[in-house]
Short mmCIF file of C-alpha atoms in Angstrom, two decimals:
data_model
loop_
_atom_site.label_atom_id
_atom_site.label_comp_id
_atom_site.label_asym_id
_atom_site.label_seq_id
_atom_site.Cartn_x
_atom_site.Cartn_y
_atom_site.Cartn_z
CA UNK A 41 3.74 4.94 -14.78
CA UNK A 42 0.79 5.29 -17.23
CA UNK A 43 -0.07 8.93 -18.76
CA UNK A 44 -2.44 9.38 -21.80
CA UNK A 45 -3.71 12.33 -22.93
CA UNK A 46 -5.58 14.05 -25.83
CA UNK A 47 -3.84 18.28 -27.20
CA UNK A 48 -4.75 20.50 -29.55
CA UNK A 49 -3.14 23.40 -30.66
CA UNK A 50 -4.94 26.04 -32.56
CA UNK A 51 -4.66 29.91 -34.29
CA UNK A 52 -0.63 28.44 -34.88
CA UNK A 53 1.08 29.79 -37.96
CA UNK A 54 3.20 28.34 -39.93
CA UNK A 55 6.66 29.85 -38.28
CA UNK A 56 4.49 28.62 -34.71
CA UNK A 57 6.57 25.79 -32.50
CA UNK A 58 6.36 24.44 -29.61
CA UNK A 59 8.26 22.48 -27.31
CA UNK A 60 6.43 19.80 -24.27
CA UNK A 61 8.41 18.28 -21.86
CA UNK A 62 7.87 15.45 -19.43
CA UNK A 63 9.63 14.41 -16.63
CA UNK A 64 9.47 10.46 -16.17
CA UNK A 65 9.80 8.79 -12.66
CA UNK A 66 10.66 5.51 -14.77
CA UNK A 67 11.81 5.33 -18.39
CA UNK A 68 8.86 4.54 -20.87
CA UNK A 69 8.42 0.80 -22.24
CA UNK A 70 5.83 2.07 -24.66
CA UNK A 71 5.25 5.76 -26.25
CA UNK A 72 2.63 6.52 -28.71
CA UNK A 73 2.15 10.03 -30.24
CA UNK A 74 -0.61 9.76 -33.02
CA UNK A 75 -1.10 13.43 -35.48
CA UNK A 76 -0.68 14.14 -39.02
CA UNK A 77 2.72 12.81 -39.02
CA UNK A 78 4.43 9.41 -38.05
CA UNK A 79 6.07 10.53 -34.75
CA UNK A 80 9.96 9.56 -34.84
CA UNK A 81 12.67 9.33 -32.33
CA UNK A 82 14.96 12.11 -33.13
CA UNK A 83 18.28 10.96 -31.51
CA UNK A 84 18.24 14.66 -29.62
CA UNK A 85 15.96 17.52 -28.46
CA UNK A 86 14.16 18.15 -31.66
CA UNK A 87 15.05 21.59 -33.21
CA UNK A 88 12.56 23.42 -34.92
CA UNK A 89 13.29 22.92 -38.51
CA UNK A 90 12.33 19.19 -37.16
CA UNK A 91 9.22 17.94 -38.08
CA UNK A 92 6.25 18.17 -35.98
CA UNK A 93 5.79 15.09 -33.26
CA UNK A 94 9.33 14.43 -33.15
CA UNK A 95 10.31 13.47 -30.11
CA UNK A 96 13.23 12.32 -27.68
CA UNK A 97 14.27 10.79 -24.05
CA UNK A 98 16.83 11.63 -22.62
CA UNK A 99 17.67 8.47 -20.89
CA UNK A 100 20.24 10.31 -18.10
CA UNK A 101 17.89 12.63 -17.07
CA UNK A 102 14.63 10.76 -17.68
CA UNK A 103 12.91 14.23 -19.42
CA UNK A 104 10.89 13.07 -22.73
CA UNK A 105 10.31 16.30 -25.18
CA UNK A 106 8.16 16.41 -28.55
CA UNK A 107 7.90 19.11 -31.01
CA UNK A 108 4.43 20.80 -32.01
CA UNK A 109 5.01 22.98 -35.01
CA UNK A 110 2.51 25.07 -37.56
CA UNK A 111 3.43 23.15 -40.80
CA UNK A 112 1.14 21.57 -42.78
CA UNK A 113 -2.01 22.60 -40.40
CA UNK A 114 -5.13 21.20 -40.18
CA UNK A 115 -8.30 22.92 -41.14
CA UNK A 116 -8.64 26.20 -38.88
CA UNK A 117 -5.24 26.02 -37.88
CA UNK A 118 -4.69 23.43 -35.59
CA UNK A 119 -2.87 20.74 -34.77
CA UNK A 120 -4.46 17.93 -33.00
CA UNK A 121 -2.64 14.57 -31.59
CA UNK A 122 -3.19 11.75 -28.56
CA UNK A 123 -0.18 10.93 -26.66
CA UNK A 124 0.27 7.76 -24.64
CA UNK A 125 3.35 6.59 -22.53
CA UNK A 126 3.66 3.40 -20.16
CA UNK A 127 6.09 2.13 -18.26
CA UNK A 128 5.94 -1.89 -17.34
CA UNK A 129 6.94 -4.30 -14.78
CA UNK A 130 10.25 -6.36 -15.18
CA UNK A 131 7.59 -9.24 -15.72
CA UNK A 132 5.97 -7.67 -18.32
CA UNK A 133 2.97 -5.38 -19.15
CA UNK A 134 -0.04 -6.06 -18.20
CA UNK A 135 0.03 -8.63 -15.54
CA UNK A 136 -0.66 -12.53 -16.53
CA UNK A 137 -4.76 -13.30 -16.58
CA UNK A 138 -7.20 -15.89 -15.90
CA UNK A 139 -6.59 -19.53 -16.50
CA UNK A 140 -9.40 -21.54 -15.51
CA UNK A 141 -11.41 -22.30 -12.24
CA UNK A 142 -9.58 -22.94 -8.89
CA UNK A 143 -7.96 -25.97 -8.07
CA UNK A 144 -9.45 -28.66 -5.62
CA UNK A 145 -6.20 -29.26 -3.06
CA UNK A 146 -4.29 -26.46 -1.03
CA UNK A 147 -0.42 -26.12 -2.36
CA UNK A 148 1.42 -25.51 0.72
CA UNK A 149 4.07 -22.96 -0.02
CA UNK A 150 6.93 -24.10 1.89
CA UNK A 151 6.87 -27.43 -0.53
CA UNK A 152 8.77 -27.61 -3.45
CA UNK A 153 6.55 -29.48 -5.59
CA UNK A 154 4.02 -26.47 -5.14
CA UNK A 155 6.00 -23.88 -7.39
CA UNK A 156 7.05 -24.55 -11.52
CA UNK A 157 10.58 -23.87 -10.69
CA UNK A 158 11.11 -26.57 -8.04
CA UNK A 159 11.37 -24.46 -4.84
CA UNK A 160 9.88 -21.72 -2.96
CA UNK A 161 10.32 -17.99 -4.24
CA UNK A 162 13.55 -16.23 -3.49
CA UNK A 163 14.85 -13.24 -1.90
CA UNK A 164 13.88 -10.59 -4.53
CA UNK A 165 11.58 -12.21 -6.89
CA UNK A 166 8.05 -11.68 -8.17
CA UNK A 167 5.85 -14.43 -7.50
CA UNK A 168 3.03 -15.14 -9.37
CA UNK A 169 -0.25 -17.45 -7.75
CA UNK A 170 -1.80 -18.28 -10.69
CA UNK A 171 -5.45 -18.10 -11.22
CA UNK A 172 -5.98 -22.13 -11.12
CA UNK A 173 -3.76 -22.26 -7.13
CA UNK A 174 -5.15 -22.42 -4.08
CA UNK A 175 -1.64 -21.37 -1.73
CA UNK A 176 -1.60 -22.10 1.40
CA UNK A 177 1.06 -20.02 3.54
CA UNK A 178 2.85 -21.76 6.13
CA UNK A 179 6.31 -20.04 6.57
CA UNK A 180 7.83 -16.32 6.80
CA UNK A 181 8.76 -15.55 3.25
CA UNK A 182 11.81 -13.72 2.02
CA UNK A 183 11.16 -10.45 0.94
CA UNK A 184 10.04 -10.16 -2.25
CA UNK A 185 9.46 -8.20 -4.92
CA UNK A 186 6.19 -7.85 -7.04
CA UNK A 187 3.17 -10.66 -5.75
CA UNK A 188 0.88 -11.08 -8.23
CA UNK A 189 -2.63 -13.10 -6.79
CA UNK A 190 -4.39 -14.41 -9.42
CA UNK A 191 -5.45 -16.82 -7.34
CA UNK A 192 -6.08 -18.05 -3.68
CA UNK A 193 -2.99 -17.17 -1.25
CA UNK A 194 -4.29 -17.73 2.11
CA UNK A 195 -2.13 -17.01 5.48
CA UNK A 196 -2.11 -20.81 7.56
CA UNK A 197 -3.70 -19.87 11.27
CA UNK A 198 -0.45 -21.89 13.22
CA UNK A 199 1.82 -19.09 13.70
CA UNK A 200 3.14 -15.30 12.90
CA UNK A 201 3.90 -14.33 10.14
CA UNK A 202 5.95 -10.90 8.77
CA UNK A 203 5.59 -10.53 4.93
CA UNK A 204 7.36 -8.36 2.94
CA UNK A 205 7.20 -7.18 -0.58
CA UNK A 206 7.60 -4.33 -2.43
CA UNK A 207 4.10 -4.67 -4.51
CA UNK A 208 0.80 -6.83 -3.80
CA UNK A 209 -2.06 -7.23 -6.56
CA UNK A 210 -5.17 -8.80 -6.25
CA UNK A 211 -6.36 -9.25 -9.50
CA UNK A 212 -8.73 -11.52 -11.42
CA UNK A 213 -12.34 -13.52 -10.61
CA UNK A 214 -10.47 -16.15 -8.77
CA UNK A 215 -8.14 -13.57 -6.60
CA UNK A 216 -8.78 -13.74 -3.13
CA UNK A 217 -6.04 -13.13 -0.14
CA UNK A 218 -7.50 -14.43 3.14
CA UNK A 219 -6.26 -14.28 6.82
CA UNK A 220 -8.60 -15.18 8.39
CA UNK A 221 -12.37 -15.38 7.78
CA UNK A 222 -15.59 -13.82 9.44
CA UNK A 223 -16.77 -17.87 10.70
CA UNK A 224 -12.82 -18.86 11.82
CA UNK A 225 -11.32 -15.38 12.92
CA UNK A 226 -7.37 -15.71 12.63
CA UNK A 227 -5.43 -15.94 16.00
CA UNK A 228 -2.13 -14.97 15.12
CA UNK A 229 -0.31 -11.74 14.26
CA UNK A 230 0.39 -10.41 10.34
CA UNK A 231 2.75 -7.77 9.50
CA UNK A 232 2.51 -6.91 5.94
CA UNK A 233 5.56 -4.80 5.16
CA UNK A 234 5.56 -2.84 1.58
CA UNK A 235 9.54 -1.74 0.14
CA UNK A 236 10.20 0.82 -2.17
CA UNK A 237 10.31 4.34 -3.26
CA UNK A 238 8.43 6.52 -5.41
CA UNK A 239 10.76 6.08 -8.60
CA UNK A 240 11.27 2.29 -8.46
CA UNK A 241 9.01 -0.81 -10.96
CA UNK A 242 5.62 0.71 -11.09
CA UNK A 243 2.68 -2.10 -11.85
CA UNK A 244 0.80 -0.68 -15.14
CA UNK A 245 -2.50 -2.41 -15.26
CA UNK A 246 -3.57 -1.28 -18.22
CA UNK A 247 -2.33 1.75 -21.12
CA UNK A 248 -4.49 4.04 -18.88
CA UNK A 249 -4.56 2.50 -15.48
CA UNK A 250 -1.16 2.49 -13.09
CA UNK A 251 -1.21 0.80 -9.67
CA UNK A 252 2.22 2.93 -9.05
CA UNK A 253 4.70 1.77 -6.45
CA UNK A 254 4.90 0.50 -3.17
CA UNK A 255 1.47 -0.60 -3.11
CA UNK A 256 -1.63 -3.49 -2.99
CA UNK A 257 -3.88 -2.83 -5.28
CA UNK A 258 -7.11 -4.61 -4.75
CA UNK A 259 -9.67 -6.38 -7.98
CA UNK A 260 -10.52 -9.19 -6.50
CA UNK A 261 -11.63 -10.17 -3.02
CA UNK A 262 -9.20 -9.61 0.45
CA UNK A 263 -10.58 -11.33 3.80
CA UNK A 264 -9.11 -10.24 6.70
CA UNK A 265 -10.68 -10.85 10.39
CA UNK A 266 -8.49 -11.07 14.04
CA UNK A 267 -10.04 -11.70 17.18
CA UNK A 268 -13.05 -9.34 18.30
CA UNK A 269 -12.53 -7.95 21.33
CA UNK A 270 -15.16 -7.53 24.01
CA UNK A 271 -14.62 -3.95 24.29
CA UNK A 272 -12.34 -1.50 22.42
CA UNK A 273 -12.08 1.36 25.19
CA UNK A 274 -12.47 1.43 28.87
CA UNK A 275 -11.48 4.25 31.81
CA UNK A 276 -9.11 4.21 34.40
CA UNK A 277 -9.72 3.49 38.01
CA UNK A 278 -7.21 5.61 39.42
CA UNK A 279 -4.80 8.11 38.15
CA UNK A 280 -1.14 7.35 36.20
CA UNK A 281 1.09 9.97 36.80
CA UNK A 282 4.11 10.53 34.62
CA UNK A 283 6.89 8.18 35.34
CA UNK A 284 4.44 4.80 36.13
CA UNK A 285 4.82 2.22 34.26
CA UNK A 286 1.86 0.68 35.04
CA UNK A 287 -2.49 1.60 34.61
CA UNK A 288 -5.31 0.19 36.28
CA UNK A 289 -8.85 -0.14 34.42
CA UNK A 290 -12.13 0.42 36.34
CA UNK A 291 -14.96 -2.11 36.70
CA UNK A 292 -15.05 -5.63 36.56
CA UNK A 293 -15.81 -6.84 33.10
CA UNK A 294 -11.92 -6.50 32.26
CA UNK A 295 -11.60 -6.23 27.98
CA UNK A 296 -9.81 -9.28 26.43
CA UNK A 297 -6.45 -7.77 25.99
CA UNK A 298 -3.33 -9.11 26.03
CA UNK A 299 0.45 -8.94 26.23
CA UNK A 300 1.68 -7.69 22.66
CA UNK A 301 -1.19 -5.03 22.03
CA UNK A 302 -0.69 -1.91 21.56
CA UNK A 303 -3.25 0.81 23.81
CA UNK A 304 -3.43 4.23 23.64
CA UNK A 305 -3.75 6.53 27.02
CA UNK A 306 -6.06 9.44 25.90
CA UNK A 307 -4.95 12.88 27.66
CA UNK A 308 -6.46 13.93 30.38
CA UNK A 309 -6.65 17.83 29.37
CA UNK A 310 -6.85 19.63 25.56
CA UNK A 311 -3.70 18.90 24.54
CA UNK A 312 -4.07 16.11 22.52
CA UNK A 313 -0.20 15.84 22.16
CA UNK A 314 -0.55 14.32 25.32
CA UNK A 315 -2.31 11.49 24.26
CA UNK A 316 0.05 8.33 24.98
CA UNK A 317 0.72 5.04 22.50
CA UNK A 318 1.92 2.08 24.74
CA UNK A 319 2.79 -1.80 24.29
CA UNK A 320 1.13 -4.11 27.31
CA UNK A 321 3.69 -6.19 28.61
CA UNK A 322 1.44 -8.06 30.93
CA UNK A 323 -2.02 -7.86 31.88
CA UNK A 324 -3.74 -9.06 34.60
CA UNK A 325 -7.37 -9.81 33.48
CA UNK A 326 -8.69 -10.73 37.02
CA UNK A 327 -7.32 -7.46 38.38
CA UNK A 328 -7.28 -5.21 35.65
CA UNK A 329 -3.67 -4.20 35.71
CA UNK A 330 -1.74 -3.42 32.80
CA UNK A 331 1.88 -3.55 32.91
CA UNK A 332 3.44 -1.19 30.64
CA UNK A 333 6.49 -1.41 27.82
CA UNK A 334 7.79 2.42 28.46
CA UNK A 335 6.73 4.80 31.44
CA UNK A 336 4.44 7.82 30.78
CA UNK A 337 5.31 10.98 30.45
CA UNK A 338 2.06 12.60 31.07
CA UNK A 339 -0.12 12.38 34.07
CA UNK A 340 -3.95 10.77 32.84
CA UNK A 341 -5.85 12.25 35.46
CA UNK A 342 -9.44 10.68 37.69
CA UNK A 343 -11.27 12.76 39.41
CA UNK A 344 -14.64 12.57 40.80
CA UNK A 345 -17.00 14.64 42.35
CA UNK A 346 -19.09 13.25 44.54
CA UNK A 347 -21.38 16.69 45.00
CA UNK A 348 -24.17 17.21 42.98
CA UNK A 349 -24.08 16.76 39.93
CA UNK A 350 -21.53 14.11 40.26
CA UNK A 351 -19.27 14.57 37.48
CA UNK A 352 -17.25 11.86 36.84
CA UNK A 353 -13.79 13.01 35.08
CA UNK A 354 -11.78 10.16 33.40
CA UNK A 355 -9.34 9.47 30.62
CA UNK A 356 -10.25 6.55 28.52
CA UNK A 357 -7.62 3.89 26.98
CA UNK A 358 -8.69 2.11 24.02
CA UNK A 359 -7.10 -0.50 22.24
CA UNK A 360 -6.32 0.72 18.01
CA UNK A 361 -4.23 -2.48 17.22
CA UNK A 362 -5.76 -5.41 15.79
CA UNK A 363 -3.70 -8.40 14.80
CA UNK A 364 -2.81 -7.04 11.57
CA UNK A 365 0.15 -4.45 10.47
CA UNK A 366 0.86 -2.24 7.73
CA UNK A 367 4.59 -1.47 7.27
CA UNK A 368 6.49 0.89 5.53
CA UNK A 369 9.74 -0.34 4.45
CA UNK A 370 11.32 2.05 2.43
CA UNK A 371 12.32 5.61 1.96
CA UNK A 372 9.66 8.26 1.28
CA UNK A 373 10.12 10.36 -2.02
CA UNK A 374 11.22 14.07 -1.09
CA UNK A 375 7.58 15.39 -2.63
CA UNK A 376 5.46 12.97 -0.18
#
């Protein structure tokens, strides 16, 4: 958590106080109140015979007060301060920086001799890709905690991969995270997963700048491309009532699908609650038939009228999923 600000009190007298309290989602790794006196730590909720700027956290309830009082005023009775607070990483605050220009040869992460401390990352911990590697990912990692890519992590097109972490940054002139590429599209399936809840490590960038939690945070360059598709949305050639488990698309320039996708059924009426997500199970690209994972429950109506002026009354499918998922893997804070 970062939160910097700039006060001023005015028209106090001298018998004036005032108390300000904060409520912290994390405790504070650095606090800064500059006025016209040296702020101190009081031990306890400042009283008012304190002097002005004194301040305390309570670490139990994770509330930070200060005191603003009329002694000793400024000119035109004020008092004027800036107050800064930041909370860091366990790895420290800000993140590590820029080391030199990108190394020549992939690291492969699944060897040992591509990581300082002998071995892949752990269940748990941050990793760091420095601003000099050029990763190469060619296993599932555990889940992890805070990635840091200072560097080149790029996702190895041979398989599927689910990666889980509880932050991602993309910082630096070297950072890039590629799956894939716009000339050699990636052919697999990524599901990026993100852990964590509203009160846990939050990644401060800077004294004013907080990434918060749960989160990728982007500086640097991210390439992500999956397969095109010949055609996102197409109609039905006859109607699915509720209860089939299967669709069939009209024409005969069939879309690329495949078994794994995801399609949505749009409703065939104005209730858009009726509007139908689905997983193809198998599809026949010759025929057009799509096998589906769970029967409908609405009916997706054709109709056609072959009268003047030929209306032509369809619902449309289309195809949201690409090749790439965002997860959440954690609880959602009560105020979300």
């Amino acid at each position: 958590d970062t939160t910097s600000y700039s006060a001023g009190f005015y028209g106090m007298r001298e018998s004036d106080y005032v108390w300000i309290t904060h409520e912290f989602v994390m405790l504070p790794d650095h606090l800064d109140i500059g006025g016209n006196y040296e702020p101190t730590d009081h031990g306890e909720i400042p009283t008012v015979d304190d002097h002005t700027l004194s301040w305390h956290i309570d670490n139990e309830t994770n509330e930070g007060t200060y005191l603003v009082t009329g002694t000793n005023l400024t000119d035109y009775h004020s008092q004027l301060f800036s107050y800064s607070y930041q909370a860091c990483p366990r790895t420290g605050c800000p993140p590590p920086g820029y080391e030199g220009p990108l190394e020549d040869d992939y690291r492969r992460w699944s060897e040992n001799s591509s990581w300082p401390a002998g071995h892949p990352p752990l269940e748990g911990e941050d990793v760091i890709i420095t601003s000099r590697w050029r990763m190469l990912l060619d296993v599932t990692p555990p889940t992890l905690g805070t990635v840091y890519i200072l560097g080149e992590l790029n996702f190895e097109d041979e398989r599927d991969y689910n990666f889980t972490a509880n932050l991602i940054l993309v910082h630096g002139p070297n950072a890039q995270l590629i799956i894939g590429t716009e000339d050699t599209p990636f052919t697999h399936t990524v599901v990026i997963t993100l852990n964590g809840r509203r009160s846990d490590d939050n990644l401060a960038l800077t004294s004013s700048l907080s990434l918060g939690s749960k989160a990728i945070g982007v500086f640097g360059n991210v390439s992500i491309h999956g397969q095109p598709k010949t055609r996102t949305w197409t109609r039905l050639a006859t109607s699915a009532r509720a209860g089939d488990n299967q669709i069939t698309l009209r024409g005969n320039d069939y879309p690329n699908w495949g078994a794994g996708e995801e399609i949505v059924i749009a409703p065939s009426g104005y209730d858009p609650e009726e509007a139908e997500i689905r997983t193809i199970v198998d599809y026949d690209p010759d025929s057009g038939i799509i096998t589906l994972d769970t029967e409908l429950e609405f009916d997706h109506l054709v109709h056609r009228f072959l009268e003047p002026p030929d209306l032509d009354m369809v619902s449309p499918e289309g195809l949201p999923s690409a090749d790439f998922w965002w997860g959440d893997g954690g609880e959602l804070a009560p105020e979300v």
